[in-house]
């Protein structure tokens, strides 16, 4: 199976290389702004914009004619070209969003980028791109050392099971990263190595994730100590930052420190999530998680919550492709499925459950259970009901795939809340679910 996979490595550039990286990021920013200004001019005059290709042609003509642009050839031409492509996409997305053809929150008109106020990034799609053990090679920039091993990708490139499509370089809080998008040829087992296994997982703030599996085991991944330590530091840095006077040097310094800590927490968290999700996908054929409204959640003001929310979407994405890779399935519970409010013992649904209530107490059957474990058990129940349902119609026994129609998700992902069957008849289990809403 051919899949697109991203490989991201932290770079350790020499000072001269770092200058080149900044220069390329500046070139991409300049090209974006240059193109946006051209598009706006034309739109004011003729009511239409330039396409990415038109912008590139226009740029090629102008860069040679205008002596003020003579510095252009200090950077790879890719940096400009890809910026035009990005702008083209941003304009198209804006139109689509305005017409209601694009999912997610409404997009505004593309804005001009300002140094220090935007994400520094640029992309290569052609030229000498590669990696070898502890280095990466990029056009114009040459060979740059990496902070971590690139062997995983290098091996695949050597054996011909991966092909790099693009390399995006970006900066997060003074650190540079390269992210390769590669087309990887992956051997996917036709069936999961442990058929019939299932787990429901609840993503949390304090504990990274809590799981309840088919055999009755409870799995709690608390996340590394480093994460808790950095979260504490982040809180302190955030308070310190807010106390500094606006526009002061101290505020700028505090902001840089805060950004560094944010980046650290995000990377420690992502690392822990990668490890946990890889293991889950290997050990369980069916993984059930909640479909979270990530876009809405990240607007939460509480710091720990906001940081965790940012990881939720990533965790669900990881589970999606990792279960597929192992021949398993990720089942997503509908957004309104009350996994926390439902009693995993008797199925009673509470009208209200405050976030501060860490223990679930059922008034119906008297069950007293940890809140997260209860939620995980309910999610596991969705996988089990999926199996029963498919068995009942005499289809295959493989849970979560046959009877469920993936709804705009990565391959191998199915929605438990919005399922149908081959015959199109909603079955008892599905109906029950809908009623529980
Ligand atoms: Zn109960």
PDB file of N, CA and C in Angstrom, residues 80-132:
ATOM      1  N   UNK A  80      10.443  30.827  -3.777  1.00  0.00           N
ATOM      2  CA  UNK A  80       9.477  31.783  -4.345  1.00  0.00           C
ATOM      3  C   UNK A  80       8.293  31.035  -4.942  1.00  0.00           C
ATOM      4  N   UNK A  81       8.635  30.030  -5.738  1.00  0.00           N
ATOM      5  CA  UNK A  81       7.615  29.281  -6.465  1.00  0.00           C
ATOM      6  C   UNK A  81       6.592  28.650  -5.520  1.00  0.00           C
ATOM      7  N   UNK A  82       7.104  28.068  -4.441  1.00  0.00           N
ATOM      8  CA  UNK A  82       6.197  27.405  -3.494  1.00  0.00           C
ATOM      9  C   UNK A  82       5.353  28.419  -2.724  1.00  0.00           C
ATOM     10  N   UNK A  83       5.915  29.594  -2.499  1.00  0.00           N
ATOM     11  CA  UNK A  83       5.133  30.642  -1.821  1.00  0.00           C
ATOM     12  C   UNK A  83       3.958  31.063  -2.707  1.00  0.00           C
ATOM     13  N   UNK A  84       4.216  31.157  -4.034  1.00  0.00           N
ATOM     14  CA  UNK A  84       3.119  31.491  -4.964  1.00  0.00           C
ATOM     15  C   UNK A  84       2.065  30.404  -4.952  1.00  0.00           C
ATOM     16  N   UNK A  85       2.530  29.152  -4.878  1.00  0.00           N
ATOM     17  CA  UNK A  85       1.602  28.034  -4.835  1.00  0.00           C
ATOM     18  C   UNK A  85       0.740  28.094  -3.565  1.00  0.00           C
ATOM     19  N   UNK A  86       1.398  28.409  -2.449  1.00  0.00           N
ATOM     20  CA  UNK A  86       0.663  28.521  -1.177  1.00  0.00           C
ATOM     21  C   UNK A  86      -0.376  29.629  -1.259  1.00  0.00           C
ATOM     22  N   UNK A  87       0.019  30.742  -1.856  1.00  0.00           N
ATOM     23  CA  UNK A  87      -0.895  31.879  -1.978  1.00  0.00           C
ATOM     24  C   UNK A  87      -2.090  31.504  -2.852  1.00  0.00           C
ATOM     25  N   UNK A  88      -1.779  30.823  -3.939  1.00  0.00           N
ATOM     26  CA  UNK A  88      -2.824  30.341  -4.846  1.00  0.00           C
ATOM     27  C   UNK A  88      -3.832  29.496  -4.076  1.00  0.00           C
ATOM     28  N   UNK A  89      -3.326  28.574  -3.257  1.00  0.00           N
ATOM     29  CA  UNK A  89      -4.184  27.686  -2.482  1.00  0.00           C
ATOM     30  C   UNK A  89      -4.995  28.491  -1.457  1.00  0.00           C
ATOM     31  N   UNK A  90      -4.338  29.452  -0.818  1.00  0.00           N
ATOM     32  CA  UNK A  90      -5.019  30.254   0.209  1.00  0.00           C
ATOM     33  C   UNK A  90      -6.182  31.034  -0.409  1.00  0.00           C
ATOM     34  N   UNK A  91      -5.961  31.577  -1.622  1.00  0.00           N
ATOM     35  CA  UNK A  91      -7.023  32.335  -2.288  1.00  0.00           C
ATOM     36  C   UNK A  91      -8.181  31.424  -2.683  1.00  0.00           C
ATOM     37  N   UNK A  92      -7.836  30.251  -3.200  1.00  0.00           N
ATOM     38  CA  UNK A  92      -8.881  29.281  -3.574  1.00  0.00           C
ATOM     39  C   UNK A  92      -9.676  28.848  -2.352  1.00  0.00           C
ATOM     40  N   UNK A  93      -8.951  28.573  -1.250  1.00  0.00           N
ATOM     41  CA  UNK A  93      -9.633  28.141  -0.027  1.00  0.00           C
ATOM     42  C   UNK A  93     -10.552  29.234   0.498  1.00  0.00           C
ATOM     43  N   UNK A  94     -10.091  30.462   0.365  1.00  0.00           N
ATOM     44  CA  UNK A  94     -10.910  31.589   0.826  1.00  0.00           C
ATOM     45  C   UNK A  94     -12.241  31.624   0.054  1.00  0.00           C
ATOM     46  N   UNK A  95     -12.147  31.454  -1.272  1.00  0.00           N
ATOM     47  CA  UNK A  95     -13.359  31.456  -2.109  1.00  0.00           C
ATOM     48  C   UNK A  95     -14.277  30.299  -1.738  1.00  0.00           C
ATOM     49  N   UNK A  96     -13.656  29.120  -1.605  1.00  0.00           N
ATOM     50  CA  UNK A  96     -14.437  27.927  -1.255  1.00  0.00           C
ATOM     51  C   UNK A  96     -15.131  28.130   0.078  1.00  0.00           C
ATOM     52  N   UNK A  97     -14.401  28.671   1.035  1.00  0.00           N
ATOM     53  CA  UNK A  97     -14.961  28.877   2.372  1.00  0.00           C
ATOM     54  C   UNK A  97     -16.128  29.858   2.309  1.00  0.00           C
ATOM     55  N   UNK A  98     -15.986  30.882   1.468  1.00  0.00           N
ATOM     56  CA  UNK A  98     -17.038  31.892   1.371  1.00  0.00           C
ATOM     57  C   UNK A  98     -18.294  31.305   0.736  1.00  0.00           C
ATOM     58  N   UNK A  99     -18.079  30.372  -0.203  1.00  0.00           N
ATOM     59  CA  UNK A  99     -19.219  29.747  -0.869  1.00  0.00           C
ATOM     60  C   UNK A  99     -19.806  28.613  -0.027  1.00  0.00           C
ATOM     61  N   UNK A 100     -19.145  28.312   1.090  1.00  0.00           N
ATOM     62  CA  UNK A 100     -19.631  27.228   1.944  1.00  0.00           C
ATOM     63  C   UNK A 100     -19.233  25.856   1.436  1.00  0.00           C
ATOM     64  N   UNK A 101     -18.225  25.791   0.553  1.00  0.00           N
ATOM     65  CA  UNK A 101     -17.813  24.502   0.009  1.00  0.00           C
ATOM     66  C   UNK A 101     -16.667  23.890   0.806  1.00  0.00           C
ATOM     67  N   UNK A 102     -16.229  24.624   1.825  1.00  0.00           N
ATOM     68  CA  UNK A 102     -15.088  24.143   2.581  1.00  0.00           C
ATOM     69  C   UNK A 102     -15.496  23.907   4.028  1.00  0.00           C
ATOM     70  N   UNK A 103     -15.052  22.748   4.546  1.00  0.00           N
ATOM     71  CA  UNK A 103     -15.405  22.441   5.931  1.00  0.00           C
ATOM     72  C   UNK A 103     -14.548  23.277   6.883  1.00  0.00           C
ATOM     73  N   UNK A 104     -14.950  23.269   8.143  1.00  0.00           N
ATOM     74  CA  UNK A 104     -14.155  23.980   9.141  1.00  0.00           C
ATOM     75  C   UNK A 104     -14.572  25.426   9.268  1.00  0.00           C
ATOM     76  N   UNK A 105     -13.816  26.147  10.067  1.00  0.00           N
ATOM     77  CA  UNK A 105     -14.221  27.532  10.325  1.00  0.00           C
ATOM     78  C   UNK A 105     -13.993  28.387   9.085  1.00  0.00           C
ATOM     79  N   UNK A 106     -14.714  29.489   9.004  1.00  0.00           N
ATOM     80  CA  UNK A 106     -14.616  30.352   7.831  1.00  0.00           C
ATOM     81  C   UNK A 106     -13.232  30.975   7.727  1.00  0.00           C
ATOM     82  N   UNK A 107     -12.718  31.004   6.514  1.00  0.00           N
ATOM     83  CA  UNK A 107     -11.393  31.552   6.311  1.00  0.00           C
ATOM     84  C   UNK A 107     -11.490  33.004   5.888  1.00  0.00           C
ATOM     85  N   UNK A 108     -10.563  33.808   6.373  1.00  0.00           N
ATOM     86  CA  UNK A 108     -10.511  35.200   5.963  1.00  0.00           C
ATOM     87  C   UNK A 108      -9.687  35.335   4.703  1.00  0.00           C
ATOM     88  N   UNK A 109      -9.628  36.534   4.170  1.00  0.00           N
ATOM     89  CA  UNK A 109      -8.801  36.801   2.999  1.00  0.00           C
ATOM     90  C   UNK A 109      -7.329  36.693   3.428  1.00  0.00           C
ATOM     91  N   UNK A 110      -6.469  36.110   2.570  1.00  0.00           N
ATOM     92  CA  UNK A 110      -5.057  35.984   2.948  1.00  0.00           C
ATOM     93  C   UNK A 110      -4.465  37.339   3.364  1.00  0.00           C
ATOM     94  N   UNK A 111      -3.603  37.295   4.359  1.00  0.00           N
ATOM     95  CA  UNK A 111      -3.028  38.554   4.853  1.00  0.00           C
ATOM     96  C   UNK A 111      -1.559  38.661   4.510  1.00  0.00           C
ATOM     97  N   UNK A 112      -1.052  39.871   4.571  1.00  0.00           N
ATOM     98  CA  UNK A 112       0.372  40.077   4.366  1.00  0.00           C
ATOM     99  C   UNK A 112       1.125  39.496   5.553  1.00  0.00           C
ATOM    100  N   UNK A 113       2.337  38.984   5.269  1.00  0.00           N
ATOM    101  CA  UNK A 113       3.125  38.396   6.342  1.00  0.00           C
ATOM    102  C   UNK A 113       4.157  39.398   6.817  1.00  0.00           C
ATOM    103  N   UNK A 114       4.349  39.413   8.117  1.00  0.00           N
ATOM    104  CA  UNK A 114       5.279  40.361   8.684  1.00  0.00           C
ATOM    105  C   UNK A 114       6.378  39.594   9.403  1.00  0.00           C
ATOM    106  N   UNK A 115       7.604  40.038   9.233  1.00  0.00           N
ATOM    107  CA  UNK A 115       8.714  39.335   9.861  1.00  0.00           C
ATOM    108  C   UNK A 115       8.510  39.297  11.379  1.00  0.00           C
ATOM    109  N   UNK A 116       8.713  38.125  11.957  1.00  0.00           N
ATOM    110  CA  UNK A 116       8.573  37.995  13.404  1.00  0.00           C
ATOM    111  C   UNK A 116       7.139  37.805  13.852  1.00  0.00           C
ATOM    112  N   UNK A 117       6.192  38.065  12.956  1.00  0.00           N
ATOM    113  CA  UNK A 117       4.785  37.918  13.325  1.00  0.00           C
ATOM    114  C   UNK A 117       4.125  36.772  12.558  1.00  0.00           C
ATOM    115  N   UNK A 118       4.927  36.087  11.770  1.00  0.00           N
ATOM    116  CA  UNK A 118       4.356  34.976  11.009  1.00  0.00           C
ATOM    117  C   UNK A 118       5.259  33.769  11.167  1.00  0.00           C
ATOM    118  N   UNK A 119       4.793  32.662  10.672  1.00  0.00           N
ATOM    119  CA  UNK A 119       5.576  31.434  10.750  1.00  0.00           C
ATOM    120  C   UNK A 119       6.642  31.475   9.669  1.00  0.00           C
ATOM    121  N   UNK A 120       7.884  31.281  10.075  1.00  0.00           N
ATOM    122  CA  UNK A 120       8.968  31.229   9.099  1.00  0.00           C
ATOM    123  C   UNK A 120       8.972  29.856   8.463  1.00  0.00           C
ATOM    124  N   UNK A 121       8.724  29.801   7.163  1.00  0.00           N
ATOM    125  CA  UNK A 121       8.778  28.487   6.532  1.00  0.00           C
ATOM    126  C   UNK A 121       8.913  28.598   5.020  1.00  0.00           C
ATOM    127  N   UNK A 122       9.500  27.591   4.427  1.00  0.00           N
ATOM    128  CA  UNK A 122       9.615  27.531   2.965  1.00  0.00           C
ATOM    129  C   UNK A 122       9.713  26.066   2.556  1.00  0.00           C
ATOM    130  N   UNK A 123       9.519  25.830   1.261  1.00  0.00           N
ATOM    131  CA  UNK A 123       9.417  24.448   0.816  1.00  0.00           C
ATOM    132  C   UNK A 123      10.230  24.184  -0.445  1.00  0.00           C
ATOM    133  N   UNK A 124      10.765  22.970  -0.544  1.00  0.00           N
ATOM    134  CA  UNK A 124      11.418  22.522  -1.779  1.00  0.00           C
ATOM    135  C   UNK A 124      10.632  21.352  -2.339  1.00  0.00           C
ATOM    136  N   UNK A 125      10.458  21.344  -3.662  1.00  0.00           N
ATOM    137  CA  UNK A 125       9.820  20.170  -4.251  1.00  0.00           C
ATOM    138  C   UNK A 125      10.711  19.530  -5.311  1.00  0.00           C
ATOM    139  N   UNK A 126      11.755  20.267  -5.714  1.00  0.00           N
ATOM    140  CA  UNK A 126      12.674  19.687  -6.698  1.00  0.00           C
ATOM    141  C   UNK A 126      14.112  19.912  -6.238  1.00  0.00           C
ATOM    142  N   UNK A 127      15.036  19.272  -6.924  1.00  0.00           N
ATOM    143  CA  UNK A 127      16.446  19.447  -6.600  1.00  0.00           C
ATOM    144  C   UNK A 127      16.954  18.332  -5.713  1.00  0.00           C
ATOM    145  N   UNK A 128      18.171  18.557  -5.201  1.00  0.00           N
ATOM    146  CA  UNK A 128      18.830  17.513  -4.413  1.00  0.00           C
ATOM    147  C   UNK A 128      18.270  17.488  -3.000  1.00  0.00           C
ATOM    148  N   UNK A 129      17.296  16.618  -2.765  1.00  0.00           N
ATOM    149  CA  UNK A 129      16.706  16.481  -1.432  1.00  0.00           C
ATOM    150  C   UNK A 129      16.965  15.062  -0.955  1.00  0.00           C
ATOM    151  N   UNK A 130      17.482  14.928   0.254  1.00  0.00           N
ATOM    152  CA  UNK A 130      17.719  13.589   0.753  1.00  0.00           C
ATOM    153  C   UNK A 130      18.174  13.602   2.191  1.00  0.00           C
ATOM    154  N   UNK A 131      18.456  12.429   2.720  1.00  0.00           N
ATOM    155  CA  UNK A 131      18.990  12.363   4.077  1.00  0.00           C
ATOM    156  C   UNK A 131      19.855  11.128   4.219  1.00  0.00           C
ATOM    157  N   UNK A 132      20.795  11.194   5.162  1.00  0.00           N
ATOM    158  CA  UNK A 132      21.699  10.072   5.371  1.00  0.00           C
ATOM    159  C   UNK A 132      22.120  10.027   6.822  1.00  0.00           C
TER     160      UNK A 132
END
